[in-house]
Amino acid sequence: MNTIYPGERAYTVYLMKLALSRALGITPDFTDLYDDSFKEAVTTFQEAKELKADGVIGPVTFYNALPYLYGFTLYKTKEGDSFFKLAKMYETSIAAIERANPDISPDNLETGVNLVIPYSFSLVTDKIPYSYELCQYILYGLVARYPFLDIERVGSSVMGKTLYAVKAGRGKREYFYNATHHANEWITTPLLLKFLEEYSKAYAEGGNIGEYGARLLYNSTSLYLVPLVNPDGLDLVTGAADKENEYYKRAVEISKSFPEIPFPTGWKANISGFDLNLNYPAEWEEAKRIKSALGFTRPAPRDFTGYSPLDAPESRAIYDFTLKKNFLLTLSYHTQGEVIYWKFLDYEPEGALKIAREFALLSGYSVEEVPAVSGYAGYKDWFILNYMRPGFTIEAGKGINPLPISALNDIYEKNLGILTYPLAVGELYELASNP
């Protein structure tokens, strides 16, 4: 990372403000400007960590702030330690420490044992714009807090960023949720991460997620989430991208050919200018014909289908991942309109309309058919075409993309029923048929 001085702007300032709000209990102005008021907080933090208190955000200061982004710290036990003592020391709970260290007996705690000590705050935040880096902290933090989660690499982006899938559950019925195919619809990423965090917490504590017992859902289903399909594009839109990077510079040049699309807020594509949700083999040629007629014949901030199906590494990764699984249903999260799309052309999987109508009742969203200009070559389209199983595109929220992070909690509340219902409905049917 680059050293940051007061008066400068950088995405790292967002991360430091988030970390120190947790470490010091302060409420900074959550912008990317390193203002004088925040310098005092940085100096206070440096003093507490016995660092050089110069108010400069350098690598050492940022390293010491990392536990407040990961949501846990590592601790080597000393003589006389106990989970009770450590919980009090770190203002967390004994149960949280036990969950994070399932192989360690609290009744016979030896010295020199490395423990994960989770902090008590939620990892998913509604304070700052997201980035690939922040998503990594959250995912690693969740897996540390809840070791029953499984995380795997399913591919990589144009710039080599890992695409992660997280599995929650151990049942035979498999489901798949994904988000942020489109860069300026990135608020769908924290939406899925928030659901994952609350689902994991509810399972660990034996509570409910929405209307349903989390342990019942977890034991009967396996939910796979890819919360960030387009990490390079997300970083471009939110200001986390390195502006000196050649990929970023190339994106700037691409945008100059489309001056009517605001940069970077209008950017939907991956960093190479390929629209990932127009890159799947589901009447791809028709999508190409429609978008070419609108002038999108080459890499663009949006609506360029690519030169052939699956020639973007991100869409290829999601395609390959899907083929390896046996998903009974998929949800693809986008933004704008509070709309549920449930079919592809005349392909109507059995039960899909009924589920879509249930989603509408749970969320207040409307059930509609995809406009013809956008009705081809999406992930949902390919999933339905290939499997004839329910696949849905959920258009969350209303406003102007990118939606502000302040909209997250409202979107989450409206979508919690959609997110839980697919996991519950199969189990409920089984219970009803086998009382």
Tab-separated table of C-alpha atoms in Angstrom:
chain	number	residue	atom	x	y	z
A	1	MET	CA	0.000	0.000	0.000
A	2	ASN	CA	1.001	3.627	-0.507
A	3	THR	CA	1.667	5.842	2.505
A	4	ILE	CA	-1.216	8.269	3.046
A	5	TYR	CA	-0.843	11.722	4.554
A	6	PRO	CA	-3.512	14.086	5.900
A	7	GLY	CA	-5.281	15.876	3.060
A	8	GLU	CA	-4.975	12.954	0.631
A	9	ARG	CA	-7.735	10.755	-0.776
A	10	ALA	CA	-7.502	6.979	-1.146
A	11	TYR	CA	-9.732	3.944	-0.801
A	12	THR	CA	-7.465	2.809	2.049
A	13	VAL	CA	-8.810	5.759	4.047
A	14	TYR	CA	-12.254	4.154	3.927
A	15	LEU	CA	-10.785	0.943	5.325
A	16	MET	CA	-8.882	2.752	8.080
A	17	LYS	CA	-11.964	4.688	9.106
A	18	LEU	CA	-13.946	1.468	9.286
A	19	ALA	CA	-11.214	-0.270	11.291
A	20	LEU	CA	-10.739	2.579	13.765
A	21	SER	CA	-14.473	3.059	14.218
A	22	ARG	CA	-14.404	-0.490	15.564
A	23	ALA	CA	-11.125	-0.255	17.437
A	24	LEU	CA	-11.755	3.101	19.119
A	25	GLY	CA	-15.549	3.341	19.100
A	26	ILE	CA	-15.504	6.558	17.070
A	27	THR	CA	-17.852	7.698	14.297
A	28	PRO	CA	-15.716	9.309	11.591
A	29	ASP	CA	-16.940	10.937	8.427
A	30	PHE	CA	-16.955	7.865	6.187
A	31	THR	CA	-15.348	9.360	3.085
A	32	ASP	CA	-12.059	8.627	1.342
A	33	LEU	CA	-10.560	11.949	2.505
A	34	TYR	CA	-7.929	11.768	5.214
A	35	ASP	CA	-9.059	14.883	7.026
A	36	ASP	CA	-7.546	16.532	10.080
A	37	SER	CA	-10.238	15.231	12.415
A	38	PHE	CA	-9.345	11.653	11.517
A	39	LYS	CA	-5.638	12.309	12.006
A	40	GLU	CA	-6.291	12.559	15.744
A	41	ALA	CA	-7.890	9.112	15.693
A	42	VAL	CA	-4.938	7.650	13.783
A	43	THR	CA	-2.498	9.152	16.272
A	44	THR	CA	-4.495	7.777	19.205
A	45	PHE	CA	-4.493	4.328	17.598
A	46	GLN	CA	-0.748	4.480	16.945
A	47	GLU	CA	-0.103	5.391	20.566
A	48	ALA	CA	-2.280	2.507	21.775
A	49	LYS	CA	-0.302	0.097	19.581
A	50	GLU	CA	3.035	1.626	20.673
A	51	LEU	CA	3.823	2.790	17.139
A	52	LYS	CA	5.361	6.028	15.989
A	53	ALA	CA	2.508	8.477	16.567
A	54	ASP	CA	3.012	10.644	13.491
A	55	GLY	CA	-0.517	10.563	12.084
A	56	VAL	CA	0.689	9.003	8.842
A	57	ILE	CA	-1.102	5.904	7.528
A	58	GLY	CA	1.771	3.679	6.497
A	59	PRO	CA	2.106	-0.094	6.109
A	60	VAL	CA	2.818	-0.738	9.800
A	61	THR	CA	-0.165	1.283	11.007
A	62	PHE	CA	-2.438	-0.395	8.479
A	63	TYR	CA	-1.135	-3.839	9.446
A	64	ASN	CA	-2.051	-3.176	13.063
A	65	ALA	CA	-5.553	-2.176	11.989
A	66	LEU	CA	-6.164	-5.368	10.003
A	67	PRO	CA	-7.709	-7.397	12.858
A	68	TYR	CA	-10.552	-4.866	12.928
A	69	LEU	CA	-11.232	-5.576	9.254
A	70	TYR	CA	-10.894	-9.359	9.529
A	71	GLY	CA	-12.996	-9.289	12.692
A	72	PHE	CA	-10.677	-11.424	14.775
A	73	THR	CA	-7.226	-11.482	16.274
A	74	LEU	CA	-4.801	-14.327	16.886
A	75	TYR	CA	-3.700	-15.041	20.428
A	76	LYS	CA	-1.128	-17.465	21.877
A	77	THR	CA	-2.228	-18.721	25.271
A	78	LYS	CA	-0.251	-18.058	28.426
A	79	GLU	CA	-0.280	-19.707	31.802
A	80	GLY	CA	-3.471	-18.903	33.675
A	81	ASP	CA	-5.507	-18.117	30.562
A	82	SER	CA	-9.089	-19.285	30.207
A	83	PHE	CA	-11.840	-18.671	27.671
A	84	PHE	CA	-13.616	-16.628	30.348
A	85	LYS	CA	-10.559	-14.426	30.859
A	86	LEU	CA	-9.974	-13.976	27.120
A	87	ALA	CA	-13.616	-13.181	26.453
A	88	LYS	CA	-13.467	-10.435	29.049
A	89	MET	CA	-10.121	-9.152	27.759
A	90	TYR	CA	-11.333	-8.828	24.158
A	91	GLU	CA	-14.949	-7.875	24.969
A	92	THR	CA	-16.340	-10.911	23.191
A	93	SER	CA	-18.171	-14.032	24.323
A	94	ILE	CA	-16.992	-17.432	25.464
A	95	ALA	CA	-19.331	-19.009	22.903
A	96	ALA	CA	-17.723	-17.032	20.067
A	97	ILE	CA	-14.261	-18.226	21.080
A	98	GLU	CA	-15.455	-21.814	21.367
A	99	ARG	CA	-17.061	-21.701	17.893
A	100	ALA	CA	-13.912	-20.315	16.298
A	101	ASN	CA	-11.731	-22.964	17.950
A	102	PRO	CA	-13.761	-26.196	17.787
A	103	ASP	CA	-10.748	-28.444	18.331
A	104	ILE	CA	-9.603	-26.702	21.526
A	105	SER	CA	-10.956	-27.842	24.884
A	106	PRO	CA	-11.674	-24.887	27.193
A	107	ASP	CA	-11.469	-27.196	30.198
A	108	ASN	CA	-7.863	-28.150	29.521
A	109	LEU	CA	-6.335	-25.057	27.914
A	110	GLU	CA	-2.608	-25.527	27.483
A	111	THR	CA	-0.057	-22.738	27.125
A	112	GLY	CA	1.326	-21.868	23.693
A	113	VAL	CA	-1.900	-22.702	21.856
A	114	ASN	CA	-2.875	-20.406	18.980
A	115	LEU	CA	-6.469	-19.229	19.287
A	116	VAL	CA	-8.761	-17.258	17.023
A	117	ILE	CA	-10.444	-14.562	19.107
A	118	PRO	CA	-13.456	-13.113	17.240
A	119	TYR	CA	-14.524	-9.573	17.998
A	120	SER	CA	-18.169	-8.896	18.747
A	121	PHE	CA	-18.983	-6.519	15.866
A	122	SER	CA	-20.621	-7.580	12.596
A	123	LEU	CA	-18.230	-7.958	9.693
A	124	VAL	CA	-20.565	-6.749	6.965
A	125	THR	CA	-20.777	-2.974	7.036
A	126	ASP	CA	-23.171	-0.391	5.667
A	127	LYS	CA	-20.699	2.467	6.166
A	128	ILE	CA	-18.332	2.404	3.172
A	129	PRO	CA	-18.321	1.402	-0.512
A	130	TYR	CA	-17.111	-2.132	-1.125
A	131	SER	CA	-13.977	-3.406	-2.809
A	132	TYR	CA	-12.450	-6.761	-3.606
A	133	GLU	CA	-10.066	-6.199	-0.682
A	134	LEU	CA	-12.896	-5.579	1.786
A	135	CYS	CA	-14.740	-8.658	0.526
A	136	GLN	CA	-11.648	-10.764	1.159
A	137	TYR	CA	-11.439	-9.511	4.747
A	138	ILE	CA	-15.099	-10.309	5.306
A	139	LEU	CA	-14.933	-13.779	3.768
A	140	TYR	CA	-11.806	-14.764	5.664
A	141	GLY	CA	-13.291	-13.326	8.849
A	142	LEU	CA	-16.503	-15.284	8.438
A	143	VAL	CA	-14.658	-18.547	7.858
A	144	ALA	CA	-12.525	-17.874	10.941
A	145	ARG	CA	-15.561	-17.129	13.098
A	146	TYR	CA	-17.611	-19.973	11.663
A	147	PRO	CA	-15.286	-22.854	10.687
A	148	PHE	CA	-18.261	-24.890	9.492
A	149	LEU	CA	-18.298	-22.708	6.362
A	150	ASP	CA	-16.320	-23.949	3.371
A	151	ILE	CA	-14.641	-21.570	0.932
A	152	GLU	CA	-13.162	-22.448	-2.440
A	153	ARG	CA	-11.651	-20.784	-5.467
A	154	VAL	CA	-13.846	-21.155	-8.552
A	155	GLY	CA	-11.871	-19.033	-11.000
A	156	SER	CA	-10.268	-15.649	-11.424
A	157	SER	CA	-10.955	-12.293	-13.021
A	158	VAL	CA	-9.173	-10.640	-15.931
A	159	MET	CA	-6.738	-9.103	-13.445
A	160	GLY	CA	-6.232	-12.373	-11.589
A	161	LYS	CA	-8.445	-11.687	-8.591
A	162	THR	CA	-9.857	-14.886	-7.118
A	163	LEU	CA	-13.560	-15.599	-7.473
A	164	TYR	CA	-14.676	-17.220	-4.221
A	165	ALA	CA	-17.570	-19.554	-3.547
A	166	VAL	CA	-18.716	-20.153	0.019
A	167	LYS	CA	-20.734	-23.198	1.008
A	168	ALA	CA	-23.139	-23.093	3.946
A	169	GLY	CA	-24.915	-26.344	4.728
A	170	ARG	CA	-24.469	-30.082	4.510
A	171	GLY	CA	-27.688	-31.258	2.909
A	172	LYS	CA	-28.175	-32.982	-0.428
A	173	ARG	CA	-30.246	-30.225	-2.042
A	174	GLU	CA	-27.917	-27.682	-3.634
A	175	TYR	CA	-28.743	-24.033	-4.375
A	176	PHE	CA	-26.698	-21.205	-5.849
A	177	TYR	CA	-26.845	-17.438	-5.292
A	178	ASN	CA	-24.566	-14.980	-7.118
A	179	ALA	CA	-24.109	-11.208	-7.204
A	180	THR	CA	-22.350	-8.376	-9.010
A	181	HIS	CA	-22.186	-9.643	-12.551
A	182	HIS	CA	-22.536	-5.915	-13.237
A	183	ALA	CA	-19.957	-3.636	-11.667
A	184	ASN	CA	-22.194	-0.701	-10.782
A	185	GLU	CA	-24.677	-3.062	-9.133
A	186	TRP	CA	-22.119	-3.901	-6.458
A	187	ILE	CA	-24.492	-3.362	-3.509
A	188	THR	CA	-25.706	-6.905	-4.213
A	189	THR	CA	-22.353	-8.181	-2.935
A	190	PRO	CA	-22.811	-6.947	0.656
A	191	LEU	CA	-26.427	-8.115	0.376
A	192	LEU	CA	-25.278	-11.736	-0.022
A	193	LEU	CA	-22.474	-11.319	2.502
A	194	LYS	CA	-24.908	-9.957	5.079
A	195	PHE	CA	-27.205	-12.908	4.515
A	196	LEU	CA	-24.278	-15.308	4.858
A	197	GLU	CA	-23.188	-13.687	8.111
A	198	GLU	CA	-26.664	-13.699	9.658
A	199	TYR	CA	-27.353	-17.258	8.477
A	200	SER	CA	-24.046	-18.478	9.959
A	201	LYS	CA	-24.665	-16.707	13.253
A	202	ALA	CA	-28.202	-18.077	13.490
A	203	TYR	CA	-26.977	-21.600	12.788
A	204	ALA	CA	-24.207	-21.329	15.371
A	205	GLU	CA	-26.585	-20.017	18.040
A	206	GLY	CA	-29.518	-22.276	17.199
A	207	GLY	CA	-31.677	-19.344	16.149
A	208	ASN	CA	-33.807	-18.350	13.182
A	209	ILE	CA	-32.894	-16.786	9.864
A	210	GLY	CA	-36.014	-14.967	8.807
A	211	GLU	CA	-38.956	-17.214	9.638
A	212	TYR	CA	-37.024	-20.477	9.663
A	213	GLY	CA	-34.788	-22.384	12.017
A	214	ALA	CA	-31.277	-22.006	10.656
A	215	ARG	CA	-30.167	-25.468	11.745
A	216	LEU	CA	-33.030	-27.116	9.909
A	217	LEU	CA	-32.083	-25.285	6.717
A	218	TYR	CA	-28.366	-25.912	7.148
A	219	ASN	CA	-28.757	-29.634	7.739
A	220	SER	CA	-31.117	-30.178	4.816
A	221	THR	CA	-29.533	-27.969	2.124
A	222	SER	CA	-26.187	-26.858	0.740
A	223	LEU	CA	-26.145	-23.215	-0.282
A	224	TYR	CA	-23.314	-21.975	-2.476
A	225	LEU	CA	-22.726	-18.240	-2.793
A	226	VAL	CA	-20.437	-16.361	-5.163
A	227	PRO	CA	-20.930	-12.870	-3.760
A	228	LEU	CA	-18.619	-11.120	-6.219
A	229	VAL	CA	-18.528	-12.231	-9.847
A	230	ASN	CA	-16.919	-9.045	-11.201
A	231	PRO	CA	-14.226	-7.872	-8.747
A	232	ASP	CA	-12.212	-5.770	-11.222
A	233	GLY	CA	-15.303	-3.879	-12.294
A	234	LEU	CA	-16.408	-3.310	-8.706
A	235	ASP	CA	-13.043	-1.763	-7.823
A	236	LEU	CA	-13.267	0.465	-10.888
A	237	VAL	CA	-16.689	1.811	-9.904
A	238	THR	CA	-16.044	2.327	-6.190
A	239	GLY	CA	-12.648	3.978	-6.566
A	240	ALA	CA	-10.622	1.109	-5.151
A	241	ALA	CA	-8.782	0.432	-8.423
A	242	ASP	CA	-5.191	1.527	-8.912
A	243	LYS	CA	-5.442	4.382	-11.405
A	244	GLU	CA	-1.878	3.780	-12.550
A	245	ASN	CA	-2.667	0.205	-13.529
A	246	GLU	CA	-2.709	-0.526	-17.257
A	247	TYR	CA	-6.112	-2.230	-17.051
A	248	TYR	CA	-7.586	0.893	-15.467
A	249	LYS	CA	-6.013	3.122	-18.106
A	250	ARG	CA	-7.426	0.894	-20.832
A	251	ALA	CA	-10.886	1.167	-19.266
A	252	VAL	CA	-10.597	4.931	-19.318
A	253	GLU	CA	-9.805	4.787	-23.033
A	254	ILE	CA	-12.772	2.477	-23.646
A	255	SER	CA	-15.070	4.897	-21.847
A	256	LYS	CA	-13.966	7.800	-24.047
A	257	SER	CA	-15.640	6.099	-27.012
A	258	PHE	CA	-18.944	6.139	-25.110
A	259	PRO	CA	-19.168	9.677	-23.678
A	260	GLU	CA	-22.899	9.327	-23.028
A	261	ILE	CA	-22.152	6.725	-20.329
A	262	PRO	CA	-20.821	8.371	-17.147
A	263	PHE	CA	-17.466	7.093	-15.976
A	264	PRO	CA	-17.009	5.245	-13.718
A	265	THR	CA	-20.569	5.139	-12.328
A	266	GLY	CA	-22.083	3.841	-15.567
A	267	TRP	CA	-19.609	0.985	-15.898
A	268	LYS	CA	-21.326	-2.450	-15.811
A	269	ALA	CA	-18.758	-4.566	-17.662
A	270	ASN	CA	-15.662	-6.383	-16.503
A	271	ILE	CA	-12.395	-4.455	-16.698
A	272	SER	CA	-11.962	-5.467	-20.356
A	273	GLY	CA	-15.319	-4.002	-21.356
A	274	PHE	CA	-17.250	-7.298	-21.636
A	275	ASP	CA	-20.769	-7.356	-20.181
A	276	LEU	CA	-20.661	-10.578	-18.164
A	277	ASN	CA	-24.415	-11.068	-18.095
A	278	LEU	CA	-24.513	-11.058	-21.897
A	279	ASN	CA	-21.759	-13.629	-22.257
A	280	TYR	CA	-23.535	-16.937	-21.604
A	281	PRO	CA	-24.556	-19.469	-24.299
A	282	ALA	CA	-28.293	-18.786	-24.280
A	283	GLU	CA	-29.252	-17.285	-27.657
A	284	TRP	CA	-25.977	-15.351	-27.455
A	285	GLU	CA	-26.095	-14.545	-31.176
A	286	GLU	CA	-29.431	-12.773	-30.706
A	287	ALA	CA	-27.999	-10.756	-27.826
A	288	LYS	CA	-25.067	-9.807	-30.044
A	289	ARG	CA	-27.421	-8.744	-32.860
A	290	ILE	CA	-29.522	-6.552	-30.552
A	291	LYS	CA	-26.605	-4.899	-28.776
A	292	SER	CA	-24.628	-4.416	-31.999
A	293	ALA	CA	-27.599	-2.575	-33.469
A	294	LEU	CA	-27.384	-0.231	-30.485
A	295	GLY	CA	-23.724	0.487	-31.221
A	296	PHE	CA	-22.063	-1.915	-28.791
A	297	THR	CA	-19.845	-3.727	-31.268
A	298	ARG	CA	-16.596	-3.519	-29.287
A	299	PRO	CA	-15.522	-3.407	-25.633
A	300	ALA	CA	-17.675	-0.880	-23.818
A	301	PRO	CA	-18.741	0.170	-20.322
A	302	ARG	CA	-21.849	-1.969	-20.799
A	303	ASP	CA	-23.767	-4.139	-23.297
A	304	PHE	CA	-20.850	-5.577	-25.272
A	305	THR	CA	-21.542	-9.309	-25.486
A	306	GLY	CA	-17.939	-10.346	-26.057
A	307	TYR	CA	-16.656	-11.926	-29.250
A	308	SER	CA	-18.027	-15.373	-28.416
A	309	PRO	CA	-19.917	-16.987	-25.532
A	310	LEU	CA	-17.901	-17.394	-22.333
A	311	ASP	CA	-14.837	-15.527	-23.613
A	312	ALA	CA	-14.742	-13.527	-20.362
A	313	PRO	CA	-12.941	-15.446	-17.591
A	314	GLU	CA	-15.510	-14.472	-14.977
A	315	SER	CA	-18.542	-15.826	-16.857
A	316	ARG	CA	-16.570	-18.919	-17.838
A	317	ALA	CA	-15.767	-19.530	-14.169
A	318	ILE	CA	-19.417	-19.319	-13.103
A	319	TYR	CA	-20.452	-21.545	-16.018
A	320	ASP	CA	-17.850	-24.199	-15.154
A	321	PHE	CA	-18.688	-24.036	-11.453
A	322	THR	CA	-22.378	-24.578	-12.194
A	323	LEU	CA	-21.647	-27.602	-14.378
A	324	LYS	CA	-19.810	-29.252	-11.492
A	325	LYS	CA	-22.792	-28.981	-9.157
A	326	ASN	CA	-26.417	-30.067	-9.100
A	327	PHE	CA	-28.202	-26.831	-8.345
A	328	LEU	CA	-31.958	-27.115	-7.988
A	329	LEU	CA	-32.457	-23.345	-8.123
A	330	THR	CA	-30.366	-20.233	-8.689
A	331	LEU	CA	-30.726	-16.568	-7.764
A	332	SER	CA	-28.764	-13.922	-9.658
A	333	TYR	CA	-28.796	-10.515	-7.961
A	334	HIS	CA	-28.840	-7.268	-9.921
A	335	THR	CA	-30.239	-3.812	-9.138
A	336	GLN	CA	-32.984	-1.510	-10.321
A	337	GLY	CA	-36.715	-1.811	-10.308
A	338	GLU	CA	-37.584	-4.245	-7.492
A	339	VAL	CA	-38.512	-6.824	-10.120
A	340	ILE	CA	-38.373	-10.623	-10.275
A	341	TYR	CA	-37.590	-12.277	-13.631
A	342	TRP	CA	-38.382	-15.966	-13.708
A	343	LYS	CA	-38.396	-17.360	-17.269
A	344	PHE	CA	-36.327	-17.429	-20.453
A	345	LEU	CA	-38.243	-16.918	-23.689
A	346	ASP	CA	-40.904	-19.669	-23.636
A	347	TYR	CA	-38.927	-21.880	-21.271
A	348	GLU	CA	-40.887	-22.046	-18.016
A	349	PRO	CA	-39.431	-24.508	-15.488
A	350	GLU	CA	-41.988	-26.366	-13.454
A	351	GLY	CA	-42.880	-24.478	-10.295
A	352	ALA	CA	-40.893	-21.368	-11.216
A	353	LEU	CA	-43.859	-19.033	-11.567
A	354	LYS	CA	-45.293	-20.227	-8.252
A	355	ILE	CA	-41.962	-19.548	-6.539
A	356	ALA	CA	-41.694	-16.139	-8.226
A	357	ARG	CA	-45.132	-15.177	-6.951
A	358	GLU	CA	-44.141	-16.290	-3.463
A	359	PHE	CA	-41.005	-14.130	-3.757
A	360	ALA	CA	-43.248	-11.204	-4.700
A	361	LEU	CA	-45.425	-11.684	-1.617
A	362	LEU	CA	-42.350	-11.896	0.609
A	363	SER	CA	-40.585	-8.858	-0.827
A	364	GLY	CA	-43.173	-6.528	-2.320
A	365	TYR	CA	-41.393	-6.845	-5.668
A	366	SER	CA	-43.268	-7.410	-8.931
A	367	VAL	CA	-43.079	-10.482	-11.181
A	368	GLU	CA	-42.350	-9.547	-14.790
A	369	GLU	CA	-40.946	-10.844	-18.044
A	370	VAL	CA	-37.530	-9.584	-19.140
A	371	PRO	CA	-37.648	-6.775	-21.734
A	372	ALA	CA	-36.750	-8.152	-25.169
A	373	VAL	CA	-33.689	-5.918	-25.488
A	374	SER	CA	-32.166	-7.604	-22.422
A	375	GLY	CA	-33.709	-11.049	-22.700
A	376	TYR	CA	-30.774	-13.140	-23.913
A	377	ALA	CA	-27.366	-14.539	-22.897
A	378	GLY	CA	-27.659	-13.953	-19.152
A	379	TYR	CA	-26.723	-16.452	-16.471
A	380	LYS	CA	-30.371	-17.061	-15.546
A	381	ASP	CA	-31.174	-17.628	-19.211
A	382	TRP	CA	-28.448	-20.224	-19.628
A	383	PHE	CA	-29.318	-21.997	-16.379
A	384	ILE	CA	-32.976	-22.365	-17.379
A	385	LEU	CA	-32.098	-23.381	-20.931
A	386	ASN	CA	-29.547	-25.965	-19.829
A	387	TYR	CA	-31.345	-27.472	-16.830
A	388	MET	CA	-35.039	-26.490	-17.075
A	389	ARG	CA	-34.929	-25.711	-13.370
A	390	PRO	CA	-35.979	-22.498	-11.637
A	391	GLY	CA	-33.521	-19.680	-12.138
A	392	PHE	CA	-34.302	-16.105	-11.156
A	393	THR	CA	-32.892	-12.660	-11.681
A	394	ILE	CA	-33.747	-10.406	-8.758
A	395	GLU	CA	-33.543	-6.684	-9.497
A	396	ALA	CA	-33.117	-5.228	-6.010
A	397	GLY	CA	-33.628	-1.607	-5.032
A	398	LYS	CA	-34.608	1.517	-6.900
A	399	GLY	CA	-32.754	4.687	-7.790
A	400	ILE	CA	-29.659	5.379	-9.859
A	401	ASN	CA	-26.835	2.852	-10.145
A	402	PRO	CA	-24.666	2.486	-8.245
A	403	LEU	CA	-27.055	2.531	-5.302
A	404	PRO	CA	-25.489	4.014	-2.145
A	405	ILE	CA	-24.339	1.712	0.619
A	406	SER	CA	-26.904	3.392	2.879
A	407	ALA	CA	-29.591	1.480	0.944
A	408	LEU	CA	-28.201	-1.897	2.029
A	409	ASN	CA	-30.315	-2.546	5.093
A	410	ASP	CA	-33.600	-1.686	3.377
A	411	ILE	CA	-32.717	-3.962	0.440
A	412	TYR	CA	-31.757	-6.730	2.834
A	413	GLU	CA	-35.022	-6.560	4.758
A	414	LYS	CA	-37.032	-6.763	1.536
A	415	ASN	CA	-34.982	-9.693	0.231
A	416	LEU	CA	-34.580	-11.808	3.351
A	417	GLY	CA	-37.712	-13.779	2.501
A	418	ILE	CA	-36.458	-14.415	-1.037
A	419	LEU	CA	-33.104	-15.583	0.263
A	420	THR	CA	-34.535	-18.003	2.820
A	421	TYR	CA	-37.598	-19.359	1.010
A	422	PRO	CA	-35.775	-21.632	-1.499
A	423	LEU	CA	-33.853	-23.268	1.337
A	424	ALA	CA	-36.982	-23.860	3.360
A	425	VAL	CA	-39.562	-24.863	0.802
A	426	GLY	CA	-38.194	-28.326	-0.007
A	427	GLU	CA	-37.840	-29.234	3.658
A	428	LEU	CA	-41.325	-27.948	4.412
A	429	TYR	CA	-42.779	-30.054	1.615
A	430	GLU	CA	-40.994	-33.119	2.970
A	431	LEU	CA	-42.276	-32.439	6.490
A	432	ALA	CA	-45.810	-31.976	5.205
A	433	SER	CA	-45.730	-35.247	3.301
A	434	ASN	CA	-44.107	-37.145	6.182
A	435	PRO	CA	-45.751	-35.849	9.357
